[in-house]
Amino acid sequence: MKINKSRYAILGMLYDKDYTGYEIKKYMQESTANFWQESDASLYPMLKKLEADGMVTSKNSFRGKTERMVYHITQSGKEEFIYWMSKDVERGTRRDEFLLKLFFGAHVPQEIIVKHLKAQHKRMLELQKKFAYIKAYIVPEPAQDNPHALFWAMTLKNGIAQVEAQLKWIDECLNVFKKSIP
Amino acid sequence: MKINKSRYAILGMLYDKDYTGYEIKKYMQESTANFWQESDASLYPMLKKLEADGMVTSKNSFRGKTERMVYHITQSGKEEFIYWMSKDVERGTRRDEFLLKLFFGAHVPQEIIVKHLKAQHKRMLELQKKFAYIKAYIVPEPAQDNPHALFWAMTLKNGIAQVEAQLKWIDECLNVFKKSIP
DNA sequence: ACGGACATGTAAGCAGTTACATGATTGC
DNA sequence: GCAATCATGTAACTGCTTACATGTCCGT
């Protein structure tokens, strides 16, 4: 049976600090977006569900007249989170439309494939820029007393390494086509 | 609106050769599995749907008493496939449980994270072996007259490059922990 | 005054998986 | 005789997204 992993992403975010749904969303955009995202329509109902399950509690807070729900993890929530953290990683399905189109490249004119490769190249450069930003402003320097710094740096380096490998590979692919159209 | 991409994966497979559902499944396992898969419960109903939509036709064939449905792409099917091939790639959601657990690494004892890293390392080595097999037995030599060879080799190289980058990065991560436990 | 960020949600619907279900053929 | 592979499907369920819906606050 497949279980919902949004639970754990949210519990992890709340583990040592209280947040509103909106803050969790923003936080994810700045940190895990490259390997984990939650949409609004997934995040807010899941927070309600976590509360119903006793994993978090909520407190009504106000900023002026705007109502905000601040969530706080419970002991049960912490336990469920740690249990999940200890379990082996489940292999998920990967679906990469870009590679699928490339795989079928022989069925269309070369220009189309070159277009897709260039678009992918552009996406990778944008990611690279984003990683540079995160490195400069978000991830604290290691050796400081933030215990998260080490792990945040690791996931960041993973992204950087993946992007570098992709860029190199794309260049090689594009060169093949350049040769065939002299 | 999100459209179902299984359609195109299947149409692509049928583009220049007729296959049964089972053969498509096997074919995918040997070629696109690393970036595209279809489960049984997705493949067979989709073939029926493609037939209802006039994208493929089917012919009943027999191997002994076992009934097999051999599918053949129609002109409409080819056109829809080419239209999809020409469109820009849509960015899909990526969800990587392994990286999510690593990101939250500070909340659990280091051994757990080391365990996950080692497991990932093992998965990558297995993938590497699989790629070596595909390279040796599945992907035809380029320069031969198979127009697919070039593109199959490209997607394969992509996988190989990704795995190499991952392995290097995992080694770096593991070294960090080795230093902290002298 | 207005735009962008803050803030939270619902409804509808397709997507996709797991588990279930069945039977023939081939090779050892 | 038995296991693996060939071969095709359904039912039930959860997951997840898009589109919709609403209103406040803050800075310029």
PDB file of N, CA and C in Angstrom, chain A residues 10-72:
ATOM      1  N   ILE A  10       5.869  17.838   5.463  1.00  0.00           N
ATOM      2  CA  ILE A  10       5.319  18.897   6.311  1.00  0.00           C
ATOM      3  C   ILE A  10       5.777  18.738   7.763  1.00  0.00           C
ATOM      4  N   LEU A  11       5.709  17.494   8.264  1.00  0.00           N
ATOM      5  CA  LEU A  11       6.160  17.263   9.644  1.00  0.00           C
ATOM      6  C   LEU A  11       7.630  17.648   9.807  1.00  0.00           C
ATOM      7  N   GLY A  12       8.431  17.351   8.793  1.00  0.00           N
ATOM      8  CA  GLY A  12       9.846  17.704   8.843  1.00  0.00           C
ATOM      9  C   GLY A  12      10.048  19.203   8.948  1.00  0.00           C
ATOM     10  N   MET A  13       9.243  19.940   8.215  1.00  0.00           N
ATOM     11  CA  MET A  13       9.350  21.402   8.243  1.00  0.00           C
ATOM     12  C   MET A  13       8.977  21.960   9.612  1.00  0.00           C
ATOM     13  N   LEU A  14       7.992  21.298  10.235  1.00  0.00           N
ATOM     14  CA  LEU A  14       7.496  21.781  11.531  1.00  0.00           C
ATOM     15  C   LEU A  14       8.305  21.240  12.713  1.00  0.00           C
ATOM     16  N   TYR A  15       9.252  20.362  12.422  1.00  0.00           N
ATOM     17  CA  TYR A  15       9.909  19.629  13.505  1.00  0.00           C
ATOM     18  C   TYR A  15      10.481  20.520  14.602  1.00  0.00           C
ATOM     19  N   ASP A  16      11.178  21.574  14.212  1.00  0.00           N
ATOM     20  CA  ASP A  16      11.720  22.406  15.287  1.00  0.00           C
ATOM     21  C   ASP A  16      11.304  23.879  15.224  1.00  0.00           C
ATOM     22  N   LYS A  17      10.244  24.151  14.480  1.00  0.00           N
ATOM     23  CA  LYS A  17       9.746  25.521  14.459  1.00  0.00           C
ATOM     24  C   LYS A  17       8.285  25.518  14.000  1.00  0.00           C
ATOM     25  N   ASP A  18       7.493  26.402  14.585  1.00  0.00           N
ATOM     26  CA  ASP A  18       6.094  26.506  14.183  1.00  0.00           C
ATOM     27  C   ASP A  18       5.973  27.367  12.928  1.00  0.00           C
ATOM     28  N   TYR A  19       5.059  26.965  12.055  1.00  0.00           N
ATOM     29  CA  TYR A  19       4.853  27.718  10.828  1.00  0.00           C
ATOM     30  C   TYR A  19       3.388  27.758  10.452  1.00  0.00           C
ATOM     31  N   THR A  20       3.017  28.724   9.631  1.00  0.00           N
ATOM     32  CA  THR A  20       1.707  28.704   8.985  1.00  0.00           C
ATOM     33  C   THR A  20       1.862  27.938   7.665  1.00  0.00           C
ATOM     34  N   GLY A  21       0.746  27.559   7.078  1.00  0.00           N
ATOM     35  CA  GLY A  21       0.804  26.859   5.799  1.00  0.00           C
ATOM     36  C   GLY A  21       1.563  27.661   4.765  1.00  0.00           C
ATOM     37  N   TYR A  22       1.254  28.917   4.731  1.00  0.00           N
ATOM     38  CA  TYR A  22       1.892  29.801   3.757  1.00  0.00           C
ATOM     39  C   TYR A  22       3.411  29.844   3.939  1.00  0.00           C
ATOM     40  N   GLU A  23       3.842  29.866   5.177  1.00  0.00           N
ATOM     41  CA  GLU A  23       5.285  29.896   5.454  1.00  0.00           C
ATOM     42  C   GLU A  23       5.960  28.598   5.015  1.00  0.00           C
ATOM     43  N   ILE A  24       5.275  27.479   5.245  1.00  0.00           N
ATOM     44  CA  ILE A  24       5.825  26.188   4.816  1.00  0.00           C
ATOM     45  C   ILE A  24       6.014  26.192   3.302  1.00  0.00           C
ATOM     46  N   LYS A  25       5.014  26.701   2.622  1.00  0.00           N
ATOM     47  CA  LYS A  25       5.057  26.786   1.166  1.00  0.00           C
ATOM     48  C   LYS A  25       6.269  27.591   0.705  1.00  0.00           C
ATOM     49  N   LYS A  26       6.444  28.769   1.293  1.00  0.00           N
ATOM     50  CA  LYS A  26       7.561  29.637   0.928  1.00  0.00           C
ATOM     51  C   LYS A  26       8.903  28.979   1.243  1.00  0.00           C
ATOM     52  N   TYR A  27       8.935  28.386   2.411  1.00  0.00           N
ATOM     53  CA  TYR A  27      10.137  27.704   2.881  1.00  0.00           C
ATOM     54  C   TYR A  27      10.537  26.603   1.882  1.00  0.00           C
ATOM     55  N   MET A  28       9.550  25.837   1.439  1.00  0.00           N
ATOM     56  CA  MET A  28       9.829  24.764   0.485  1.00  0.00           C
ATOM     57  C   MET A  28      10.349  25.332  -0.838  1.00  0.00           C
ATOM     58  N   GLN A  29       9.766  26.429  -1.252  1.00  0.00           N
ATOM     59  CA  GLN A  29      10.202  27.031  -2.512  1.00  0.00           C
ATOM     60  C   GLN A  29      11.673  27.428  -2.476  1.00  0.00           C
ATOM     61  N   GLU A  30      12.122  27.800  -1.302  1.00  0.00           N
ATOM     62  CA  GLU A  30      13.505  28.254  -1.173  1.00  0.00           C
ATOM     63  C   GLU A  30      14.488  27.140  -0.845  1.00  0.00           C
ATOM     64  N   SER A  31      13.959  25.964  -0.530  1.00  0.00           N
ATOM     65  CA  SER A  31      14.891  24.938  -0.065  1.00  0.00           C
ATOM     66  C   SER A  31      14.733  23.613  -0.798  1.00  0.00           C
ATOM     67  N   THR A  32      13.553  23.015  -0.725  1.00  0.00           N
ATOM     68  CA  THR A  32      13.403  21.669  -1.279  1.00  0.00           C
ATOM     69  C   THR A  32      12.803  21.657  -2.684  1.00  0.00           C
ATOM     70  N   ALA A  33      12.460  22.843  -3.211  1.00  0.00           N
ATOM     71  CA  ALA A  33      11.698  22.899  -4.463  1.00  0.00           C
ATOM     72  C   ALA A  33      12.263  22.004  -5.558  1.00  0.00           C
ATOM     73  N   ASN A  34      13.562  21.857  -5.592  1.00  0.00           N
ATOM     74  CA  ASN A  34      14.148  21.089  -6.678  1.00  0.00           C
ATOM     75  C   ASN A  34      13.922  19.586  -6.577  1.00  0.00           C
ATOM     76  N   PHE A  35      13.592  19.109  -5.386  1.00  0.00           N
ATOM     77  CA  PHE A  35      13.339  17.668  -5.249  1.00  0.00           C
ATOM     78  C   PHE A  35      12.048  17.375  -4.497  1.00  0.00           C
ATOM     79  N   TRP A  36      11.392  18.416  -3.998  1.00  0.00           N
ATOM     80  CA  TRP A  36      10.110  18.189  -3.332  1.00  0.00           C
ATOM     81  C   TRP A  36       9.246  19.443  -3.343  1.00  0.00           C
ATOM     82  N   GLN A  37       8.008  19.309  -3.775  1.00  0.00           N
ATOM     83  CA  GLN A  37       7.075  20.430  -3.776  1.00  0.00           C
ATOM     84  C   GLN A  37       5.724  19.972  -3.270  1.00  0.00           C
ATOM     85  N   GLU A  38       4.977  20.907  -2.758  1.00  0.00           N
ATOM     86  CA  GLU A  38       3.573  20.678  -2.423  1.00  0.00           C
ATOM     87  C   GLU A  38       2.767  21.808  -3.049  1.00  0.00           C
ATOM     88  N   SER A  39       1.657  21.454  -3.676  1.00  0.00           N
ATOM     89  CA  SER A  39       0.774  22.500  -4.188  1.00  0.00           C
ATOM     90  C   SER A  39      -0.144  22.957  -3.058  1.00  0.00           C
ATOM     91  N   ASP A  40      -0.722  24.154  -3.205  1.00  0.00           N
ATOM     92  CA  ASP A  40      -1.672  24.671  -2.219  1.00  0.00           C
ATOM     93  C   ASP A  40      -2.749  23.653  -1.902  1.00  0.00           C
ATOM     94  N   ALA A  41      -3.259  23.057  -2.966  1.00  0.00           N
ATOM     95  CA  ALA A  41      -4.407  22.176  -2.821  1.00  0.00           C
ATOM     96  C   ALA A  41      -4.024  20.859  -2.176  1.00  0.00           C
ATOM     97  N   SER A  42      -2.748  20.700  -1.917  1.00  0.00           N
ATOM     98  CA  SER A  42      -2.286  19.491  -1.263  1.00  0.00           C
ATOM     99  C   SER A  42      -1.864  19.843   0.170  1.00  0.00           C
ATOM    100  N   LEU A  43      -1.260  21.005   0.290  1.00  0.00           N
ATOM    101  CA  LEU A  43      -0.700  21.434   1.580  1.00  0.00           C
ATOM    102  C   LEU A  43      -1.758  21.741   2.633  1.00  0.00           C
ATOM    103  N   TYR A  44      -2.708  22.599   2.312  1.00  0.00           N
ATOM    104  CA  TYR A  44      -3.677  23.019   3.326  1.00  0.00           C
ATOM    105  C   TYR A  44      -4.561  21.871   3.807  1.00  0.00           C
ATOM    106  N   PRO A  45      -5.114  21.056   2.915  1.00  0.00           N
ATOM    107  CA  PRO A  45      -5.907  19.918   3.414  1.00  0.00           C
ATOM    108  C   PRO A  45      -5.059  18.939   4.224  1.00  0.00           C
ATOM    109  N   MET A  46      -3.792  18.786   3.843  1.00  0.00           N
ATOM    110  CA  MET A  46      -2.944  17.854   4.584  1.00  0.00           C
ATOM    111  C   MET A  46      -2.675  18.368   5.997  1.00  0.00           C
ATOM    112  N   LEU A  47      -2.529  19.668   6.155  1.00  0.00           N
ATOM    113  CA  LEU A  47      -2.359  20.235   7.498  1.00  0.00           C
ATOM    114  C   LEU A  47      -3.587  19.938   8.364  1.00  0.00           C
ATOM    115  N   LYS A  48      -4.759  20.083   7.774  1.00  0.00           N
ATOM    116  CA  LYS A  48      -6.005  19.757   8.500  1.00  0.00           C
ATOM    117  C   LYS A  48      -6.017  18.287   8.910  1.00  0.00           C
ATOM    118  N   LYS A  49      -5.576  17.450   7.950  1.00  0.00           N
ATOM    119  CA  LYS A  49      -5.589  16.018   8.215  1.00  0.00           C
ATOM    120  C   LYS A  49      -4.592  15.655   9.324  1.00  0.00           C
ATOM    121  N   LEU A  50      -3.438  16.283   9.269  1.00  0.00           N
ATOM    122  CA  LEU A  50      -2.429  16.025  10.298  1.00  0.00           C
ATOM    123  C   LEU A  50      -2.957  16.430  11.669  1.00  0.00           C
ATOM    124  N   GLU A  51      -3.727  17.492  11.694  1.00  0.00           N
ATOM    125  CA  GLU A  51      -4.307  17.925  12.964  1.00  0.00           C
ATOM    126  C   GLU A  51      -5.349  16.908  13.444  1.00  0.00           C
ATOM    127  N   ALA A  52      -6.192  16.450  12.511  1.00  0.00           N
ATOM    128  CA  ALA A  52      -7.200  15.454  12.863  1.00  0.00           C
ATOM    129  C   ALA A  52      -6.537  14.174  13.370  1.00  0.00           C
ATOM    130  N   ASP A  53      -5.374  13.860  12.824  1.00  0.00           N
ATOM    131  CA  ASP A  53      -4.651  12.656  13.244  1.00  0.00           C
ATOM    132  C   ASP A  53      -3.823  12.865  14.516  1.00  0.00           C
ATOM    133  N   GLY A  54      -3.840  14.082  15.024  1.00  0.00           N
ATOM    134  CA  GLY A  54      -3.096  14.351  16.258  1.00  0.00           C
ATOM    135  C   GLY A  54      -1.600  14.543  16.066  1.00  0.00           C
ATOM    136  N   MET A  55      -1.182  14.773  14.845  1.00  0.00           N
ATOM    137  CA  MET A  55       0.253  14.952  14.577  1.00  0.00           C
ATOM    138  C   MET A  55       0.701  16.406  14.753  1.00  0.00           C
ATOM    139  N   VAL A  56      -0.248  17.317  14.591  1.00  0.00           N
ATOM    140  CA  VAL A  56       0.056  18.733  14.823  1.00  0.00           C
ATOM    141  C   VAL A  56      -1.120  19.375  15.568  1.00  0.00           C
ATOM    142  N   THR A  57      -0.843  20.494  16.202  1.00  0.00           N
ATOM    143  CA  THR A  57      -1.910  21.314  16.776  1.00  0.00           C
ATOM    144  C   THR A  57      -1.867  22.665  16.079  1.00  0.00           C
ATOM    145  N   SER A  58      -2.973  23.380  16.098  1.00  0.00           N
ATOM    146  CA  SER A  58      -2.963  24.682  15.435  1.00  0.00           C
ATOM    147  C   SER A  58      -3.423  25.769  16.392  1.00  0.00           C
ATOM    148  N   LYS A  59      -2.935  26.971  16.161  1.00  0.00           N
ATOM    149  CA  LYS A  59      -3.331  28.097  16.995  1.00  0.00           C
ATOM    150  C   LYS A  59      -3.676  29.239  16.062  1.00  0.00           C
ATOM    151  N   ASN A  60      -4.806  29.824  16.325  1.00  0.00           N
ATOM    152  CA  ASN A  60      -5.246  30.937  15.519  1.00  0.00           C
ATOM    153  C   ASN A  60      -4.445  32.174  15.871  1.00  0.00           C
ATOM    154  N   SER A  61      -3.844  32.753  14.871  1.00  0.00           N
ATOM    155  CA  SER A  61      -3.075  33.972  15.109  1.00  0.00           C
ATOM    156  C   SER A  61      -3.585  35.032  14.146  1.00  0.00           C
ATOM    157  N   PHE A  62      -3.294  36.260  14.421  1.00  0.00           N
ATOM    158  CA  PHE A  62      -3.780  37.313  13.522  1.00  0.00           C
ATOM    159  C   PHE A  62      -2.662  38.269  13.121  1.00  0.00           C
ATOM    160  N   ARG A  63      -2.696  38.659  11.890  1.00  0.00           N
ATOM    161  CA  ARG A  63      -1.874  39.779  11.450  1.00  0.00           C
ATOM    162  C   ARG A  63      -2.889  40.795  10.962  1.00  0.00           C
ATOM    163  N   GLY A  64      -3.208  41.781  11.802  1.00  0.00           N
ATOM    164  CA  GLY A  64      -4.297  42.696  11.499  1.00  0.00           C
ATOM    165  C   GLY A  64      -5.587  41.899  11.503  1.00  0.00           C
ATOM    166  N   LYS A  65      -6.337  41.976  10.436  1.00  0.00           N
ATOM    167  CA  LYS A  65      -7.581  41.228  10.371  1.00  0.00           C
ATOM    168  C   LYS A  65      -7.410  39.864   9.693  1.00  0.00           C
ATOM    169  N   THR A  66      -6.216  39.661   9.111  1.00  0.00           N
ATOM    170  CA  THR A  66      -6.003  38.417   8.384  1.00  0.00           C
ATOM    171  C   THR A  66      -5.751  37.258   9.339  1.00  0.00           C
ATOM    172  N   GLU A  67      -6.561  36.222   9.189  1.00  0.00           N
ATOM    173  CA  GLU A  67      -6.445  35.060  10.048  1.00  0.00           C
ATOM    174  C   GLU A  67      -5.311  34.166   9.550  1.00  0.00           C
ATOM    175  N   ARG A  68      -4.512  33.672  10.472  1.00  0.00           N
ATOM    176  CA  ARG A  68      -3.451  32.747  10.103  1.00  0.00           C
ATOM    177  C   ARG A  68      -3.474  31.582  11.075  1.00  0.00           C
ATOM    178  N   MET A  69      -3.265  30.386  10.538  1.00  0.00           N
ATOM    179  CA  MET A  69      -3.196  29.223  11.401  1.00  0.00           C
ATOM    180  C   MET A  69      -1.730  28.843  11.585  1.00  0.00           C
ATOM    181  N   VAL A  70      -1.275  28.930  12.809  1.00  0.00           N
ATOM    182  CA  VAL A  70       0.106  28.550  13.096  1.00  0.00           C
ATOM    183  C   VAL A  70       0.112  27.115  13.609  1.00  0.00           C
ATOM    184  N   TYR A  71       0.902  26.263  12.952  1.00  0.00           N
ATOM    185  CA  TYR A  71       0.909  24.844  13.302  1.00  0.00           C
ATOM    186  C   TYR A  71       2.129  24.472  14.137  1.00  0.00           C
ATOM    187  N   HIS A  72       1.899  23.528  15.011  1.00  0.00           N
ATOM    188  CA  HIS A  72       2.920  23.073  15.961  1.00  0.00           C
ATOM    189  C   HIS A  72       2.911  21.552  15.997  1.00  0.00           C
TER     190      HIS A  72
END
